[in-house]
Short mmCIF file of N, CA, C and O in Angstrom, two decimals:
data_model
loop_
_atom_site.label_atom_id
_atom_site.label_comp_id
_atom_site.label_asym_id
_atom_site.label_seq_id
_atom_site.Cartn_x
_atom_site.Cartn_y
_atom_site.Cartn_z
N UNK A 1 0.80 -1.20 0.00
CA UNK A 1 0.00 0.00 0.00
C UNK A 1 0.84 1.26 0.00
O UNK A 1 0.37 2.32 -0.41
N UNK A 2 1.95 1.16 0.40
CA UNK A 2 2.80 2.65 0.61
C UNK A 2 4.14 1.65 -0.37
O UNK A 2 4.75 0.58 -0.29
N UNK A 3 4.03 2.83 -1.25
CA UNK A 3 5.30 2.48 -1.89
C UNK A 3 5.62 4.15 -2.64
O UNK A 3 4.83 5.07 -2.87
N UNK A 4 7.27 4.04 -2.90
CA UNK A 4 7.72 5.09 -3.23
C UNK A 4 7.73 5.12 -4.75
O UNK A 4 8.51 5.96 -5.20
N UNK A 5 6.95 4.32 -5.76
CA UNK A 5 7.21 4.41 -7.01
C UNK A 5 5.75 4.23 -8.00
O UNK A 5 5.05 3.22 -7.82
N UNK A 6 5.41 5.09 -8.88
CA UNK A 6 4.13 4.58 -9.73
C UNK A 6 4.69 4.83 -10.71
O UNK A 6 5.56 5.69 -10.85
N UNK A 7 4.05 3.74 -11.88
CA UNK A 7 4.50 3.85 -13.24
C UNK A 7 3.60 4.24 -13.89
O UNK A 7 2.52 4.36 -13.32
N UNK A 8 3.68 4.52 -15.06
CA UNK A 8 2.74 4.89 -15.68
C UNK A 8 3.25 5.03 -17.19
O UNK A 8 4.08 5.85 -17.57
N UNK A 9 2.60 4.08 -17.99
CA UNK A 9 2.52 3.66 -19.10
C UNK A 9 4.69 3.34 -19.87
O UNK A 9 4.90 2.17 -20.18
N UNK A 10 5.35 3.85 -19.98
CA UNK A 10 7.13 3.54 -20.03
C UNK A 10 7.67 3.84 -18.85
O UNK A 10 8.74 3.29 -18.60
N UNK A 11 7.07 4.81 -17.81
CA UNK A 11 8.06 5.70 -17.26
C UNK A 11 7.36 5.44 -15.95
O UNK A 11 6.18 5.16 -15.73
N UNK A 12 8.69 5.65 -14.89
CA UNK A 12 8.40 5.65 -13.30
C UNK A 12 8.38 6.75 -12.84
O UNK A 12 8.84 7.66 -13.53
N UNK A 13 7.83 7.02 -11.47
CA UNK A 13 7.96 8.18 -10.50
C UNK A 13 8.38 7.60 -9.48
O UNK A 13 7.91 6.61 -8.92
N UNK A 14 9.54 8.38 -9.13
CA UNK A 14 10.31 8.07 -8.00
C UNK A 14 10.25 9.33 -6.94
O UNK A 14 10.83 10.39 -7.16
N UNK A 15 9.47 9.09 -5.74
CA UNK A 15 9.35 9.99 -4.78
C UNK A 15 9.49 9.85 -3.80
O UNK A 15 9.10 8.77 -3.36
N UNK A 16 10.15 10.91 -2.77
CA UNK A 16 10.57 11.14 -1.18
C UNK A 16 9.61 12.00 -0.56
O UNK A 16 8.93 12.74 -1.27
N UNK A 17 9.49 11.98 0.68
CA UNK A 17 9.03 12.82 1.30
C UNK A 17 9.90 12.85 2.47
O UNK A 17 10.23 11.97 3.27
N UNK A 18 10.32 14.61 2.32
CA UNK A 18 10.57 14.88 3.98
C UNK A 18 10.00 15.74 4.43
O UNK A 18 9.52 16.71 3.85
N UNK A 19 9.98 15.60 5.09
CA UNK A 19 8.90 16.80 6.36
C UNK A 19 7.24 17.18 5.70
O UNK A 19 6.19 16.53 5.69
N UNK A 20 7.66 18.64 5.14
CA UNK A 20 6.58 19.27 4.18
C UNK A 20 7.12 19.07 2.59
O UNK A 20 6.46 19.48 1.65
N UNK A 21 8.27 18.46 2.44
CA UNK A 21 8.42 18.65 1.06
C UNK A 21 8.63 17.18 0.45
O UNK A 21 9.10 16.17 0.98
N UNK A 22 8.23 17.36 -0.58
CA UNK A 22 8.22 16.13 -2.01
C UNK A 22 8.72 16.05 -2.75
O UNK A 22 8.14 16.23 -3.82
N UNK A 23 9.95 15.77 -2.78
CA UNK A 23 10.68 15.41 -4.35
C UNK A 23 10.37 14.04 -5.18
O UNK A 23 10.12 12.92 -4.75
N UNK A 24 10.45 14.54 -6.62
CA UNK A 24 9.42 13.38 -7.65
C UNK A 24 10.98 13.50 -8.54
O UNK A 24 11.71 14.49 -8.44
N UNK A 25 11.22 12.59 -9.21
CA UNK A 25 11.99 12.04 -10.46
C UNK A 25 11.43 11.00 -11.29
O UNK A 25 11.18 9.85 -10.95
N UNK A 26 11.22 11.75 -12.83
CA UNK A 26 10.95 10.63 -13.51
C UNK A 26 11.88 9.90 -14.15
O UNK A 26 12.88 10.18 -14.81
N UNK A 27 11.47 9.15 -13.89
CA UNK A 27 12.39 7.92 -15.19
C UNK A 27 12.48 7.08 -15.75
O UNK A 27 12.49 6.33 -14.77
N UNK A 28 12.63 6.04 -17.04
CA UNK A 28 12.35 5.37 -17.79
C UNK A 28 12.47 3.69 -17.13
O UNK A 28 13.53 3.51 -16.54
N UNK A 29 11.71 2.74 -17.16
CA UNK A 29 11.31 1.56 -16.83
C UNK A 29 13.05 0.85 -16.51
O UNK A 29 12.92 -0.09 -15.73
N UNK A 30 14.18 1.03 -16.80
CA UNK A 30 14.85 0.41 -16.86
C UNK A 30 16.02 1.18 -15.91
O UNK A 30 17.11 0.62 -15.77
N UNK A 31 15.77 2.46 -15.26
CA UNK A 31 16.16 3.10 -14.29
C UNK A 31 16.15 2.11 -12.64
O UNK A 31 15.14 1.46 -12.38
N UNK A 32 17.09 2.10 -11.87
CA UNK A 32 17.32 1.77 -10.64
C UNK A 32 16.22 2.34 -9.57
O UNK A 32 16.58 3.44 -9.14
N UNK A 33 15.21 1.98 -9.14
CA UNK A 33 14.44 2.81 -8.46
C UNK A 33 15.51 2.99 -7.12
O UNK A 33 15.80 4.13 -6.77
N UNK A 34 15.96 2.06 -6.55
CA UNK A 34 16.50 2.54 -5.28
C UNK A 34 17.75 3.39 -4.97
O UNK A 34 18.11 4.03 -3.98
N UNK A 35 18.43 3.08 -6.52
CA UNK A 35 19.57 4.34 -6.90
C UNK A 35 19.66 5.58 -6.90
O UNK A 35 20.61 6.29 -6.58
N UNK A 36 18.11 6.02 -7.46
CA UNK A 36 16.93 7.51 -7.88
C UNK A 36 16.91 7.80 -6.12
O UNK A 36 17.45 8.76 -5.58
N UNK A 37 16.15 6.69 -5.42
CA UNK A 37 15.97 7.51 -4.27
C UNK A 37 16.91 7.63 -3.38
O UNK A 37 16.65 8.32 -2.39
N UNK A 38 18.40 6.91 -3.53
CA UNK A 38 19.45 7.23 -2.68
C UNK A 38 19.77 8.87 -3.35
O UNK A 38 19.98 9.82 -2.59
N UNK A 39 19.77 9.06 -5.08
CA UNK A 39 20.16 10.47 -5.53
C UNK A 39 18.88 12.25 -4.83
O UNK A 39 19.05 13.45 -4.63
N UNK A 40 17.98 11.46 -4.74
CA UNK A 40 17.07 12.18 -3.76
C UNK A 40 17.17 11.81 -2.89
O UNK A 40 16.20 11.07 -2.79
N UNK A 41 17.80 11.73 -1.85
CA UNK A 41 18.63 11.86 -0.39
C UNK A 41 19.99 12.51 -0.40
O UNK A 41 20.56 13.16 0.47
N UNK A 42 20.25 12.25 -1.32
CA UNK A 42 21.69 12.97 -1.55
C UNK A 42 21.84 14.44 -1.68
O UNK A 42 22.64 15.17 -1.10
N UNK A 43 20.82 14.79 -2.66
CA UNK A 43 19.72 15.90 -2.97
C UNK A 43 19.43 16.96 -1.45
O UNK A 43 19.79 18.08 -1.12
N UNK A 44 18.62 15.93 -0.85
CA UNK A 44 18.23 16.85 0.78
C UNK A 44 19.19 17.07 1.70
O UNK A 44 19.11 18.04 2.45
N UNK A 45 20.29 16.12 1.74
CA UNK A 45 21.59 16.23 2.63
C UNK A 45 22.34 17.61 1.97
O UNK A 45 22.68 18.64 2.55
N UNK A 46 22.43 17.32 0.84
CA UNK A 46 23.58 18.66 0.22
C UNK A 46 23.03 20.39 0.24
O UNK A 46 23.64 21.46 0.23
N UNK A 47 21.34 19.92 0.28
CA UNK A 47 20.25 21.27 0.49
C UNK A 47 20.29 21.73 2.33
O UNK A 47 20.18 22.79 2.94
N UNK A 48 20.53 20.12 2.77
CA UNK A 48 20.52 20.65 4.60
C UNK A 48 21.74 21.42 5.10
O UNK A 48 21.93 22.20 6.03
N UNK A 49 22.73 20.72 3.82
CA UNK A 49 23.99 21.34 5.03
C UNK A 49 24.21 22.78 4.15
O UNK A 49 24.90 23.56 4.80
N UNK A 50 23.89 23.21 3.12
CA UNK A 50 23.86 24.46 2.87
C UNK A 50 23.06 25.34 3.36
O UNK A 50 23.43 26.47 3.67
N UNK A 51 21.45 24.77 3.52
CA UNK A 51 20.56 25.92 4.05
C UNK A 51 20.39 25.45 5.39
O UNK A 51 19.63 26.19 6.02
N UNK A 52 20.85 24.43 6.07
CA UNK A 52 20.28 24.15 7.67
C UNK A 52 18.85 23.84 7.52
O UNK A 52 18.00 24.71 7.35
N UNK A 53 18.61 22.62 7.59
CA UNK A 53 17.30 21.88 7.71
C UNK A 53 16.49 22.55 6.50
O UNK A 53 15.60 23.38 6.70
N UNK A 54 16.90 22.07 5.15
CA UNK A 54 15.77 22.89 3.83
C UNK A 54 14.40 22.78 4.08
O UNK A 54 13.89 21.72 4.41
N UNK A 55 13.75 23.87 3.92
CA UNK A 55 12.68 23.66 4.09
C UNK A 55 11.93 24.69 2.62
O UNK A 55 12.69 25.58 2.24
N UNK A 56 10.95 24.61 2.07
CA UNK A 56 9.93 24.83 0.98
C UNK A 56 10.61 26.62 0.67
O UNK A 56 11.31 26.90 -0.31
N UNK A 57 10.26 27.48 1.59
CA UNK A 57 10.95 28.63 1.39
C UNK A 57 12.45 29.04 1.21
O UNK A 57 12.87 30.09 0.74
N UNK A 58 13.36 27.68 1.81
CA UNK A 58 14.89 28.11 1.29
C UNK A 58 14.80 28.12 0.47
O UNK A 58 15.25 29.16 -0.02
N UNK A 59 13.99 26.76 -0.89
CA UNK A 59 13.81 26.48 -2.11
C UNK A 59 13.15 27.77 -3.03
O UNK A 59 13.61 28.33 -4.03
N UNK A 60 12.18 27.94 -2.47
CA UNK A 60 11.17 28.84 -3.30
C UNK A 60 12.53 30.79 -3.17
O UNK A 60 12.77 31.46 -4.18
N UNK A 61 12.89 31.02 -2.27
CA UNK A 61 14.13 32.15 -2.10
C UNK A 61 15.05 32.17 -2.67
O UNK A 61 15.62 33.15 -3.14
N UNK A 62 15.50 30.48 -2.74
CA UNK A 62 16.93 30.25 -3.55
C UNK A 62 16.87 29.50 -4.67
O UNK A 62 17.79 28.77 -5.02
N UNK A 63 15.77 29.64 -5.31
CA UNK A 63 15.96 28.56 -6.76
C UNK A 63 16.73 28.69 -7.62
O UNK A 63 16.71 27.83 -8.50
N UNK A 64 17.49 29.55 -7.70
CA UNK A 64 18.71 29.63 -8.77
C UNK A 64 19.84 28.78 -7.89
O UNK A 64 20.76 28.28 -8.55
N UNK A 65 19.84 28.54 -6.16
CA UNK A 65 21.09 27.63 -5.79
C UNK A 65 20.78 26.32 -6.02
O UNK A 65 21.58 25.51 -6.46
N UNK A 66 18.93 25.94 -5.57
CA UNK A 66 18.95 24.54 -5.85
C UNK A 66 18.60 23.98 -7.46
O UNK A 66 18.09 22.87 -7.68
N UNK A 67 18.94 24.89 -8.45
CA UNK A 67 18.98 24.15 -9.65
C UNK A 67 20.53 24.20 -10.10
O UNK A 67 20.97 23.59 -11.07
N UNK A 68 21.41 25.18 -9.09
CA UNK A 68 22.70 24.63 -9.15
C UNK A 68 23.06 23.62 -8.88
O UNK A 68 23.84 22.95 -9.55
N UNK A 69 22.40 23.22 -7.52
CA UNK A 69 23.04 22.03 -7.12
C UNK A 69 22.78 20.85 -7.86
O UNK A 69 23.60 19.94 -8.04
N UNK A 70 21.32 20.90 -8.39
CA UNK A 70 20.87 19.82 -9.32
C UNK A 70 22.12 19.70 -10.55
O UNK A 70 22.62 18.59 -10.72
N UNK A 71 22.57 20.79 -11.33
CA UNK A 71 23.14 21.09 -12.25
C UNK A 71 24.45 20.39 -11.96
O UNK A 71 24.70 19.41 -12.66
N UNK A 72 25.18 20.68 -11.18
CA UNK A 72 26.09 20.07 -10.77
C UNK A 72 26.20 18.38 -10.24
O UNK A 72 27.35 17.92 -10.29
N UNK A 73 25.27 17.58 -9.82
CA UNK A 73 24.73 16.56 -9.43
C UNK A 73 24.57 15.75 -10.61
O UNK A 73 25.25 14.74 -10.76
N UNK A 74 23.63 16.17 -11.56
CA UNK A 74 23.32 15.64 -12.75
C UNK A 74 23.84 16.35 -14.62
O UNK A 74 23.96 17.54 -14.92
N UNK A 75 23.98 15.47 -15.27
CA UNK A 75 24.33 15.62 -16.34
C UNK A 75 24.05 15.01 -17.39
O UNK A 75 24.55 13.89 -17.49
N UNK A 76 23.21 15.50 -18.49
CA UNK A 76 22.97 14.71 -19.25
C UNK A 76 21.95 13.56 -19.07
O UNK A 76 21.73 12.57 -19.77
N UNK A 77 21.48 13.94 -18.10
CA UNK A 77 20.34 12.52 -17.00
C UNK A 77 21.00 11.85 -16.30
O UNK A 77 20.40 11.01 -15.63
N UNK A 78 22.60 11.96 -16.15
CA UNK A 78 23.57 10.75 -15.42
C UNK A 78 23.93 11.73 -14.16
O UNK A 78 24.10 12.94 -14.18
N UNK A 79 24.01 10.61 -12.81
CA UNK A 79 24.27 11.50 -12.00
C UNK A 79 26.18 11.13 -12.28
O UNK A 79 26.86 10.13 -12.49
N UNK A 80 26.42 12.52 -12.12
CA UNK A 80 28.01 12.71 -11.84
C UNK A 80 29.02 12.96 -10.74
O UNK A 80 30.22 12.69 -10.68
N UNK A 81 28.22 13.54 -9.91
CA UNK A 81 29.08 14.25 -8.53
C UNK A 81 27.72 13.81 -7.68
O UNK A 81 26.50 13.98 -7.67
N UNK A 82 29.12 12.93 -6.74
CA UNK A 82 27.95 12.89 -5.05
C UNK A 82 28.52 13.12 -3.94
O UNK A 82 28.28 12.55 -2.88
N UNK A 83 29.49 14.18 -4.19
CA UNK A 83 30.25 14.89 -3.12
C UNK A 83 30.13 16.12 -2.40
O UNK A 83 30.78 17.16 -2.51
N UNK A 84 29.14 15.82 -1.64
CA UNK A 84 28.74 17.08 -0.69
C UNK A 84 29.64 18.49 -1.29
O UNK A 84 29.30 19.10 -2.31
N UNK A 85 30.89 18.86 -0.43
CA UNK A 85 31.95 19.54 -0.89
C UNK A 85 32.06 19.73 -2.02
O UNK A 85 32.27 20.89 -2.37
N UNK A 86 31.98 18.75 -2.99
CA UNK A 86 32.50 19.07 -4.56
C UNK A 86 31.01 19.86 -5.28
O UNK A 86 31.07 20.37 -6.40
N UNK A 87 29.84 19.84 -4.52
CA UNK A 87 28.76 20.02 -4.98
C UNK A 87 28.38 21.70 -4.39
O UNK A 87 28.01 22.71 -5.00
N UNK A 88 28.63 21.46 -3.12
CA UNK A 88 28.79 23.12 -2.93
C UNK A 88 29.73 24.13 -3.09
O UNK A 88 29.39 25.31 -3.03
N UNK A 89 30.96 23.77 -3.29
CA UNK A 89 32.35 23.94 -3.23
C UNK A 89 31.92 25.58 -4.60
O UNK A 89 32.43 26.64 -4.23
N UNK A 90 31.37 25.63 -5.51
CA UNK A 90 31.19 26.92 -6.22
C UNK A 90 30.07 27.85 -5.76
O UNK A 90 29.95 29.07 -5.91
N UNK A 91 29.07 26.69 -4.98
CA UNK A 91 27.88 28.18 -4.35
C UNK A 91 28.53 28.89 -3.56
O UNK A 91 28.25 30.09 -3.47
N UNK A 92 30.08 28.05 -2.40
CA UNK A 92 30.14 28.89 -1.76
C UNK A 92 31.00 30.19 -2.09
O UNK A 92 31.24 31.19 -1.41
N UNK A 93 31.45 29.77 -3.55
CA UNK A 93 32.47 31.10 -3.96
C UNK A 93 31.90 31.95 -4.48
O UNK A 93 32.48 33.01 -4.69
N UNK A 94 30.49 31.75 -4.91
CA UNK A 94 29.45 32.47 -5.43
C UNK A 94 29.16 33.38 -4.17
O UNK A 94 29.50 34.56 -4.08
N UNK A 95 28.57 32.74 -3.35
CA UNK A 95 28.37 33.22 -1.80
C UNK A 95 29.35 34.62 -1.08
O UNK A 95 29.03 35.68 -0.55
N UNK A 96 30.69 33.93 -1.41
CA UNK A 96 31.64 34.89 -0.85
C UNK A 96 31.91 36.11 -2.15
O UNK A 96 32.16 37.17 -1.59
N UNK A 97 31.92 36.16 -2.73
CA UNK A 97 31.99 36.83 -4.20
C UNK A 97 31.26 38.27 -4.11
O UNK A 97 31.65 39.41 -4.34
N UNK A 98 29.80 37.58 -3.57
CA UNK A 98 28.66 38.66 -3.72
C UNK A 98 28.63 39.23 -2.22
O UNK A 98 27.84 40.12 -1.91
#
């Protein structure tokens, strides 16, 4: 009855919930579901230790950082970097910059 994945017709939804917020990833039938949701955890850890416990308004304030971080994370649909540090390592020079 509780599961983290619906398909629908080629393609899956892969979703988390923390707290108040929902992250969804789609992806094609032959995608890792439990890979997707370790990369959405990876996702909320790298959003916690930048904003301290993310919550809906860090997101909605900072959407140009968290489609950095996505940007940096993913490529091409492949995830590339799952290094905390290596993932914030330019917001924060962005950060200090401005």
């Amino acid at each position: 009855e509780q599961c983290s994945f619906v398909e629908h017709r080629n393609y899956k939804v892969v979703y988390r919930r923390y707290a108040s917020l929902f992250f969804l990833v789609g992806v094609d039938n032959e995608e890792n579901e439990l890979a997707i949701l370790e990369f959405i955890h990876l996702l909320v850890e790298t959003m916690d230790r930048h904003f301290g416990n993310v919550c809906e308004l860090d997101i909605m304030f900072h959407l140009e950082k968290a489609h950095f971080m996505l940007e940096e994370m993913v490529m091409n649909g492949c995830v590339v970097e799952t290094s905390k540090a290596n993932i914030l390592s330019p917001i924060q020079l962005m950060d200090k910059a401005s």
